[in-house]
mmCIF file of C-alpha atoms in Angstrom:
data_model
loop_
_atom_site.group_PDB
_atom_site.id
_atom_site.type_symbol
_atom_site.label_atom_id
_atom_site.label_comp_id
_atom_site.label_asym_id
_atom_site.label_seq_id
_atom_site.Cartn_x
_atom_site.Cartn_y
_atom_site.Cartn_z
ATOM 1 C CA UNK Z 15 61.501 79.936 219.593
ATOM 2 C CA UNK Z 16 61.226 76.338 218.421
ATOM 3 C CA UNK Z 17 62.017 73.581 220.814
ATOM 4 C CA UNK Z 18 63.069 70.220 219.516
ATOM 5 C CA UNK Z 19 63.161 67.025 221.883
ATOM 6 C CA UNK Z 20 64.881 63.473 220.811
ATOM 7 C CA UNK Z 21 67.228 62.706 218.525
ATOM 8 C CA UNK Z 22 64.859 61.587 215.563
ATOM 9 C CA UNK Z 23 63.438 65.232 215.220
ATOM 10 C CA UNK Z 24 66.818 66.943 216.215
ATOM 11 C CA UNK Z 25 68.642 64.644 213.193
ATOM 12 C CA UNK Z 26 65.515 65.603 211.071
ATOM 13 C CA UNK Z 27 65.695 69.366 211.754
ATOM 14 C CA UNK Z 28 69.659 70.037 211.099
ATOM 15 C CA UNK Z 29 69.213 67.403 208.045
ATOM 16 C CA UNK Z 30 66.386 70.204 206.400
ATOM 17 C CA UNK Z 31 67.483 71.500 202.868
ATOM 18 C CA UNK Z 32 68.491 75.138 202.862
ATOM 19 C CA UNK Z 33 65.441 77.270 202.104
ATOM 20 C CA UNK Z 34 64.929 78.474 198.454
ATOM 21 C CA UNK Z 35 64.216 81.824 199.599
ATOM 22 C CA UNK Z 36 67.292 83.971 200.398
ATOM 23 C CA UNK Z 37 65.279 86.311 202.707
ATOM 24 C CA UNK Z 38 62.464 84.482 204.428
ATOM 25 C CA UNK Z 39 59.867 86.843 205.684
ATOM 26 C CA UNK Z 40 56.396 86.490 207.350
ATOM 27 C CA UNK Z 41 53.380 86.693 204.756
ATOM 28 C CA UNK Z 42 52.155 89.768 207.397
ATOM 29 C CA UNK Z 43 56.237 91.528 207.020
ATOM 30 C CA UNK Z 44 55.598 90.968 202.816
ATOM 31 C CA UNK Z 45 52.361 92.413 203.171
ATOM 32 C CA UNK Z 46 53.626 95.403 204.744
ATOM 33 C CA UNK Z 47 56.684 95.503 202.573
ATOM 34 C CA UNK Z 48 54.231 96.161 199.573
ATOM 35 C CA UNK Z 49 52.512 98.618 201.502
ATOM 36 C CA UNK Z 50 55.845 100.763 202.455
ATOM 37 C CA UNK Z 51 57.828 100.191 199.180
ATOM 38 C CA UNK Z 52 55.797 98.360 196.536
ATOM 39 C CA UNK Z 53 57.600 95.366 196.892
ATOM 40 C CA UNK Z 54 57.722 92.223 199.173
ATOM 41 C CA UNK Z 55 60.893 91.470 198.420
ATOM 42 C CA UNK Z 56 63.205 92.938 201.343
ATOM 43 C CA UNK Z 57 66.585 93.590 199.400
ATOM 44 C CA UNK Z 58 64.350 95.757 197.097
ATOM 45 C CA UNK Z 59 63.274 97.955 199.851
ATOM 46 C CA UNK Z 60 66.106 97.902 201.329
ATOM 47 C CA UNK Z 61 67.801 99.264 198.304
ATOM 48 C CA UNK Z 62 64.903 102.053 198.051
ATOM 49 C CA UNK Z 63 65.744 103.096 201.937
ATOM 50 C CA UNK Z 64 69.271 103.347 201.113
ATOM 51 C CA UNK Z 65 68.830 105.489 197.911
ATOM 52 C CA UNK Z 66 66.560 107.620 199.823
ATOM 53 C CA UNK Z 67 68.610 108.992 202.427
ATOM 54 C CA UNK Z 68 71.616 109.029 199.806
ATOM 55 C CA UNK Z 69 69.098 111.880 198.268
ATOM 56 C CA UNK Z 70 67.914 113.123 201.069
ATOM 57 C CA UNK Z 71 69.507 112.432 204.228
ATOM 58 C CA UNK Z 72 67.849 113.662 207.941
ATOM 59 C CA UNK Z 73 64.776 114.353 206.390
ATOM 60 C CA UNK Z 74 64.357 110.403 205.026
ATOM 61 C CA UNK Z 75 65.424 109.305 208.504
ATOM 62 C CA UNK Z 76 62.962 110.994 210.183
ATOM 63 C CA UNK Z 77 60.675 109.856 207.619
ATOM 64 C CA UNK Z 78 61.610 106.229 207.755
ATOM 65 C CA UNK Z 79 61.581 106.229 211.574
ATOM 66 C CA UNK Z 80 57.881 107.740 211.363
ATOM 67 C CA UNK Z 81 56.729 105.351 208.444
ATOM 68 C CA UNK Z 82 58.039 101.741 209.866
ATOM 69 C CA UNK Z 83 59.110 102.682 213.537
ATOM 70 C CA UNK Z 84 56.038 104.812 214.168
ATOM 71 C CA UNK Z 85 57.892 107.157 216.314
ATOM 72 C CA UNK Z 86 57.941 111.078 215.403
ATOM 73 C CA UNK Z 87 61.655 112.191 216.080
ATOM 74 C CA UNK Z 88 62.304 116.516 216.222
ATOM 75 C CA UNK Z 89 65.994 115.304 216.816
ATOM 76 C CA UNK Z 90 68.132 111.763 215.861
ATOM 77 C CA UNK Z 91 71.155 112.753 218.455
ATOM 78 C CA UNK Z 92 70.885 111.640 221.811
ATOM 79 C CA UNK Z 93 71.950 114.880 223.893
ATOM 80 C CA UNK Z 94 74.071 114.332 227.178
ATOM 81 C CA UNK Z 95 71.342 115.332 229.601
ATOM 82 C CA UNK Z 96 69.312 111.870 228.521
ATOM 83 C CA UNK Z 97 72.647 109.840 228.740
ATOM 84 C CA UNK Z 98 73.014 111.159 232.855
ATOM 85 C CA UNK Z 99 69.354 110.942 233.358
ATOM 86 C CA UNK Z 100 69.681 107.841 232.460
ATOM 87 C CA UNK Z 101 72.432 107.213 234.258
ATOM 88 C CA UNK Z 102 70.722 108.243 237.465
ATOM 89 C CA UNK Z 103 67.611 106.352 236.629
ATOM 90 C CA UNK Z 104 68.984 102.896 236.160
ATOM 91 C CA UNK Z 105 69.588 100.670 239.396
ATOM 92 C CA UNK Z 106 72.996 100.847 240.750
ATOM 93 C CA UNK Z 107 72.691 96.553 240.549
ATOM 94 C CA UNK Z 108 72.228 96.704 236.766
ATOM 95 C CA UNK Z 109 75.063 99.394 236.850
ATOM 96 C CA UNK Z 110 77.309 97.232 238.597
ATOM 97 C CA UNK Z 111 76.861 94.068 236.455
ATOM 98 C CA UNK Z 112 77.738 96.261 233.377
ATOM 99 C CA UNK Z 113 80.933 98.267 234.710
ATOM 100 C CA UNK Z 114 81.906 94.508 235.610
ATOM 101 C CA UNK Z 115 81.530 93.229 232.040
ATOM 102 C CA UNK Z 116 83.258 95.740 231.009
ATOM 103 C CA UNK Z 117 85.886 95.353 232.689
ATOM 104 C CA UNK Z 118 86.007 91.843 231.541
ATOM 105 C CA UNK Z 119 85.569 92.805 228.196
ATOM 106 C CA UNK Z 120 88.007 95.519 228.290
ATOM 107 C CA UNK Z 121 90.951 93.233 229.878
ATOM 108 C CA UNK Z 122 90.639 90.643 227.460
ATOM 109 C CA UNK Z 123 90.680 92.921 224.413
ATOM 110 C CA UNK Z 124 94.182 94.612 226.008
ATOM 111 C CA UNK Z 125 95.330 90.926 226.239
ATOM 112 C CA UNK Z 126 94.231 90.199 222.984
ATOM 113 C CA UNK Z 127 95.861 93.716 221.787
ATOM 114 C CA UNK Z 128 98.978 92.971 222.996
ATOM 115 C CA UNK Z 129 99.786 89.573 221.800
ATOM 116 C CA UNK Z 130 102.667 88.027 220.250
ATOM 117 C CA UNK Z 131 101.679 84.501 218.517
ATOM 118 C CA UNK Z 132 103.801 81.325 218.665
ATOM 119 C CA UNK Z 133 104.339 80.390 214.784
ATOM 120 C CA UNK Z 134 106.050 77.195 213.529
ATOM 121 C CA UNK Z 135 109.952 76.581 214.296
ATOM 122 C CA UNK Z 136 109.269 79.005 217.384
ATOM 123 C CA UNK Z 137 109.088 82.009 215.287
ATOM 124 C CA UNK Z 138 106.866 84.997 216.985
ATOM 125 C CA UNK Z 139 104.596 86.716 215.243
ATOM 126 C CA UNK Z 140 103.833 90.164 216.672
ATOM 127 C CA UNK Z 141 100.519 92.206 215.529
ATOM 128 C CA UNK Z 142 100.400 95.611 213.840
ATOM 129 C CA UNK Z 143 97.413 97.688 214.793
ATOM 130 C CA UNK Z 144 96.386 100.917 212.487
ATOM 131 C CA UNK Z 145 93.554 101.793 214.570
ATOM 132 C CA UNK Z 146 90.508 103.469 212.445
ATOM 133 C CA UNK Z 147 89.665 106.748 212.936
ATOM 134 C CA UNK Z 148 85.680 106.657 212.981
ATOM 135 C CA UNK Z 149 83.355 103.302 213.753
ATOM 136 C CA UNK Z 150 79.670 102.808 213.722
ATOM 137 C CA UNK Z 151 78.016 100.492 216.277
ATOM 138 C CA UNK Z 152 74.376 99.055 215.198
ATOM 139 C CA UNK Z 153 72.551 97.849 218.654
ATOM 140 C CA UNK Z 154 69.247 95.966 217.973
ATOM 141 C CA UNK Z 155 66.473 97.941 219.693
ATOM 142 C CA UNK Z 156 62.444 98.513 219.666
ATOM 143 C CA UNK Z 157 60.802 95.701 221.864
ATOM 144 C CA UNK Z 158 64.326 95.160 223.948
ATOM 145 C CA UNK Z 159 67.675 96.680 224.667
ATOM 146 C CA UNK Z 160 70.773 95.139 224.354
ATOM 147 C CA UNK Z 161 73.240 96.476 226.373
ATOM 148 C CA UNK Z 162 75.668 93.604 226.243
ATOM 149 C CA UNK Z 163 75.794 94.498 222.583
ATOM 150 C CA UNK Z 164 77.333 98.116 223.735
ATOM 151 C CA UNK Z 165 80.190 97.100 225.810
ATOM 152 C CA UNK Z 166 81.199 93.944 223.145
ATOM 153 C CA UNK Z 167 81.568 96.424 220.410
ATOM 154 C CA UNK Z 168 82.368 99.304 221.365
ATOM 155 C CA UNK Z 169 85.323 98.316 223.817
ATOM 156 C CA UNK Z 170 87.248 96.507 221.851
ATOM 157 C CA UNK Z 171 86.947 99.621 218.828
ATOM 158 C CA UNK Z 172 88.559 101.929 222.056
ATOM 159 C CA UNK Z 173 91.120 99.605 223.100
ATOM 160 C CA UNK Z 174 92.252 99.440 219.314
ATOM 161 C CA UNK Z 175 92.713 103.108 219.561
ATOM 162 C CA UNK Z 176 89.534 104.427 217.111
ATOM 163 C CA UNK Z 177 89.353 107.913 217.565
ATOM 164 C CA UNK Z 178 85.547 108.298 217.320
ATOM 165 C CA UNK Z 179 83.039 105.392 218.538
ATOM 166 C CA UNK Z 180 78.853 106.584 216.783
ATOM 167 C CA UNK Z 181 76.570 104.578 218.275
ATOM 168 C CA UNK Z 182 72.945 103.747 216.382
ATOM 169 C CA UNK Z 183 70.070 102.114 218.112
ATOM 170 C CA UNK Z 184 66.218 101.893 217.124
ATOM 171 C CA UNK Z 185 64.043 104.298 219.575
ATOM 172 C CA UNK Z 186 61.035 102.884 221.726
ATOM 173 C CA UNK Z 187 57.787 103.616 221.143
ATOM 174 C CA UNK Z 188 57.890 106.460 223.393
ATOM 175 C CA UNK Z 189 60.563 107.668 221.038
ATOM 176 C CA UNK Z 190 63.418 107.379 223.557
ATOM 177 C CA UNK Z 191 66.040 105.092 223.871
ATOM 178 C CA UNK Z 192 66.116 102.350 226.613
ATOM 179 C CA UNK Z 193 67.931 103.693 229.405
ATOM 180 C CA UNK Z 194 70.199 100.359 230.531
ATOM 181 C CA UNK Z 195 71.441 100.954 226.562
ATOM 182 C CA UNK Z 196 72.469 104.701 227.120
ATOM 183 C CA UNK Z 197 74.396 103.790 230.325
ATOM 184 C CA UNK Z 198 76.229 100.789 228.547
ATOM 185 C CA UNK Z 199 77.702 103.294 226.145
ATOM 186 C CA UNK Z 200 78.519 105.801 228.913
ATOM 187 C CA UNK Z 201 80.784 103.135 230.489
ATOM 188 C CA UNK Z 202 81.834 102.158 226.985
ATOM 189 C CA UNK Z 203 83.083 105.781 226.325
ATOM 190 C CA UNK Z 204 80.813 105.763 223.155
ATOM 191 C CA UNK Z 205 80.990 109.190 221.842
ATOM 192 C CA UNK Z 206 78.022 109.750 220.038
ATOM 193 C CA UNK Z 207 74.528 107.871 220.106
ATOM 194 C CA UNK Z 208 71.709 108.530 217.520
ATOM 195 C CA UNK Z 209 67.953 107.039 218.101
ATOM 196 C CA UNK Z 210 68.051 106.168 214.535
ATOM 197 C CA UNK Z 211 67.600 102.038 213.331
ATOM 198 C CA UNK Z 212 67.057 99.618 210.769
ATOM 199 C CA UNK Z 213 68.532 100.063 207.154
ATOM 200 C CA UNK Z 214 68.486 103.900 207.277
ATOM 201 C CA UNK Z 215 70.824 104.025 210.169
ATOM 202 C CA UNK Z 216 73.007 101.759 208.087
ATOM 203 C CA UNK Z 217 72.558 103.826 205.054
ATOM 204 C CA UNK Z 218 73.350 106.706 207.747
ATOM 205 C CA UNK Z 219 76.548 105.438 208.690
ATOM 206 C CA UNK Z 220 77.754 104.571 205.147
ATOM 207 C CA UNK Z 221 77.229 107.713 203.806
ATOM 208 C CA UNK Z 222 77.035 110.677 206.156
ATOM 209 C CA UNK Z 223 73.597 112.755 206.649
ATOM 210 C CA UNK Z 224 73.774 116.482 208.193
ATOM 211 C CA UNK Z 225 73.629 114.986 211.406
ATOM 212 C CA UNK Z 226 75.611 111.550 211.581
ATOM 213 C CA UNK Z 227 78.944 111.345 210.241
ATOM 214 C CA UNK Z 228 80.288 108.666 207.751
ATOM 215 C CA UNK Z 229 82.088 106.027 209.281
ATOM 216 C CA UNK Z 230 85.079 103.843 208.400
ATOM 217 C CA UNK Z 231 83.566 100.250 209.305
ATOM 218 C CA UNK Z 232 79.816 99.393 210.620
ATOM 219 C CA UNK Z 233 79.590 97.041 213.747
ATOM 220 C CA UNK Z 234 76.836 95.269 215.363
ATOM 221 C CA UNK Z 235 74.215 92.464 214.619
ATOM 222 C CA UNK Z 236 70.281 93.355 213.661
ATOM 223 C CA UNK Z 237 67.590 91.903 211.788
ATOM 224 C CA UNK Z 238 67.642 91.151 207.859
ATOM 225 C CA UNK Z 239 67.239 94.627 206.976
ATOM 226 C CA UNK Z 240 70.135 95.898 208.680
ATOM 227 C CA UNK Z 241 72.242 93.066 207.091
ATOM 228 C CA UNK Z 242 71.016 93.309 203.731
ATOM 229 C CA UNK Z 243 71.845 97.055 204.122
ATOM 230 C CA UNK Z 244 75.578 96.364 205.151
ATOM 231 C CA UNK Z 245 76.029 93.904 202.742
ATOM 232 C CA UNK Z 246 74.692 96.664 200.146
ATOM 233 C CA UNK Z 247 77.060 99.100 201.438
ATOM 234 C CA UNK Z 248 80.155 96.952 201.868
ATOM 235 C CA UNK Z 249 82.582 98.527 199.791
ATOM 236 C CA UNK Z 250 81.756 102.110 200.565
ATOM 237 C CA UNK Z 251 82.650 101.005 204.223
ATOM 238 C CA UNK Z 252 84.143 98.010 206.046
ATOM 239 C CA UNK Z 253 81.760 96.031 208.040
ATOM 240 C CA UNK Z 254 82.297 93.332 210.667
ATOM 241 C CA UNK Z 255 80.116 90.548 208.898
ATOM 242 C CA UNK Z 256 76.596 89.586 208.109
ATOM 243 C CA UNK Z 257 75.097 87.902 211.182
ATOM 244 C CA UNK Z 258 71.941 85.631 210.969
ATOM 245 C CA UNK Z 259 69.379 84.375 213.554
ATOM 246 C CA UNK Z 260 70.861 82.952 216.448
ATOM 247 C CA UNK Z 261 71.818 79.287 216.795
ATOM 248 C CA UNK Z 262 71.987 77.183 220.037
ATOM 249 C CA UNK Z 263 72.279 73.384 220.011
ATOM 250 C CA UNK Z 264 71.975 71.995 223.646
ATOM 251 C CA UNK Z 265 72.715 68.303 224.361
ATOM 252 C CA UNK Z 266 71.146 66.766 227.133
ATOM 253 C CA UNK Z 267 70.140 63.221 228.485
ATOM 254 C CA UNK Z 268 67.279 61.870 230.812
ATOM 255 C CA UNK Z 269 69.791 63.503 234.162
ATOM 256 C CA UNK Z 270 69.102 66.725 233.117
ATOM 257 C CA UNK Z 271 66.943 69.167 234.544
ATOM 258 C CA UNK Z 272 64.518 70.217 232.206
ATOM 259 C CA UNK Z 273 63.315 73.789 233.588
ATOM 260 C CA UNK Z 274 67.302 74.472 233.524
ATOM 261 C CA UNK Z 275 67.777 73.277 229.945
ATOM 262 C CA UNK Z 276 64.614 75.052 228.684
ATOM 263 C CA UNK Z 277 66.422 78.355 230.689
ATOM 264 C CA UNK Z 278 69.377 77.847 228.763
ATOM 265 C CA UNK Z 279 67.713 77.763 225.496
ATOM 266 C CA UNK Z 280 66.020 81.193 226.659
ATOM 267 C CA UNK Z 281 68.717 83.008 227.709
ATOM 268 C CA UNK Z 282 70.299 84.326 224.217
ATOM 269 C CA UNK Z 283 66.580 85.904 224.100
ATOM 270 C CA UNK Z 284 66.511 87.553 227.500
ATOM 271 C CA UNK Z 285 66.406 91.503 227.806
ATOM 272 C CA UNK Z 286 67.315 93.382 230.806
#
């Protein structure tokens, strides 16, 4: 995280020219790029992932999740058992907050649903809504869980009326999934989960393996592989967007209290 203080460096920083390389990468990421795939550049072995499990579906993702996740996977589907374990094992505090976002989440979605919009001359425009019958959810993973992600993504795909919610999300080193991310999806009424990430879970989604389904649209943010892989597979599926790194601009003057700002800057980054 890069902190900038005063308006000469702030100006200096948003006044930067736009960096000639589309995918910037750590010299340590290249170096491991051309290790894994023969390549440093990411789109490349992105595209090689994505071909892969095209050919050869379960067996690349457990490969994949072996080769760059280091985790050894017998199974990609989350059973039921580790969804209530988890269920148990998470404070009730924790489970609290999150039935109470949801229910935020949920309300304004129904709102949102069920809106007619003001149009010029006072004409109303209602909304049609054709509801999809499959959607993929991508939740970022591996060093932290996101279970804010859950609820914002897969809520408003079950107020729309999608008949089947698939949840991916990168295991932990131990191989299993973070538990305050399996409980989000409970209350979210996700359907299925898989401890499956990066581009192979998009490729996953896209396409159909023997285990996951094919979806109808992909959902969720991630890091540039997982958006170089939906913007590869846009067109065999719908997808949401392609998110970047997360921007914050904070103003503050000499009043301010500076432990509180520098809090405020953190939070986006904060993990349960």
């Amino acid at each position: 995280m890069k902190i900038i203080e005063g308006f000469k460096p702030a100006k200096s920083a948003l006044s930067r020219q736009a960096m000639a390389d589309p995918y910037p990468v750590s010299p340590a990421l290249r170096q491991r790029l051309k290790e894994l795939f023969a390549t440093e550049n990411p789109e490349q072995a992105v595209r090689q992932i994505i071909d892969e499990v095209r050919r050869r579906g379960d067996a690349a993702l457990l490969d994949y999740t072996l080769k760059i996740d280091g985790v050894k996977l017998t199974s990609l589907e989350v059973s039921k058992q580790q969804v209530n374990n988890a269920c148990r094992e998470v404070n009730a505090e924790l489970v609290s907050a999150l039935n109470l976002a949801a229910e935020r989440i949920r309300s304004f979605h129904l709102e949102q649903k069920d809106a007619i919009w003001s149009g010029i001359a006072g004409l109303n425009s209602p909304q049609l809504i054709r509801p999809l019958e499959r959607v993929g959810v991508y939740v970022p993973g591996g060093t932290a869980c996101y279970p804010s992600t859950v609820l914002m993504t897969a809520i408003p795909a079950r107020v729309a009326g999608v008949s089947e919610v698939i949840l991916v999300t990168p295991p932990g080193e131990s191989g299993i999934v973070p538990p305050p991310t399996l409980v989000a999806a409970n209350i979210a009424g996700v359907d299925r989960i898989f401890s499956l990430g990066g581009a192979q879970a998009i490729a996953a989604l896209a396409f159909g393996t023997e285990s996951i389904p094919g979806v109808d649209k992909i959902c969720g943010p991630g890091n540039i592989f997982v958006v170089l892989a939906k913007k590869l597979v846009y067109g065999v599926v719908d997808i949401d967007g392609l998110q970047g790194p997360s921007e914050m601009l904070i103003i503050a003057d000499q009043t301010a209290d500076v432990h509180r700002v520098r809090l405020s800057g953190l939070e986006p980054r904060l993990s349960w």
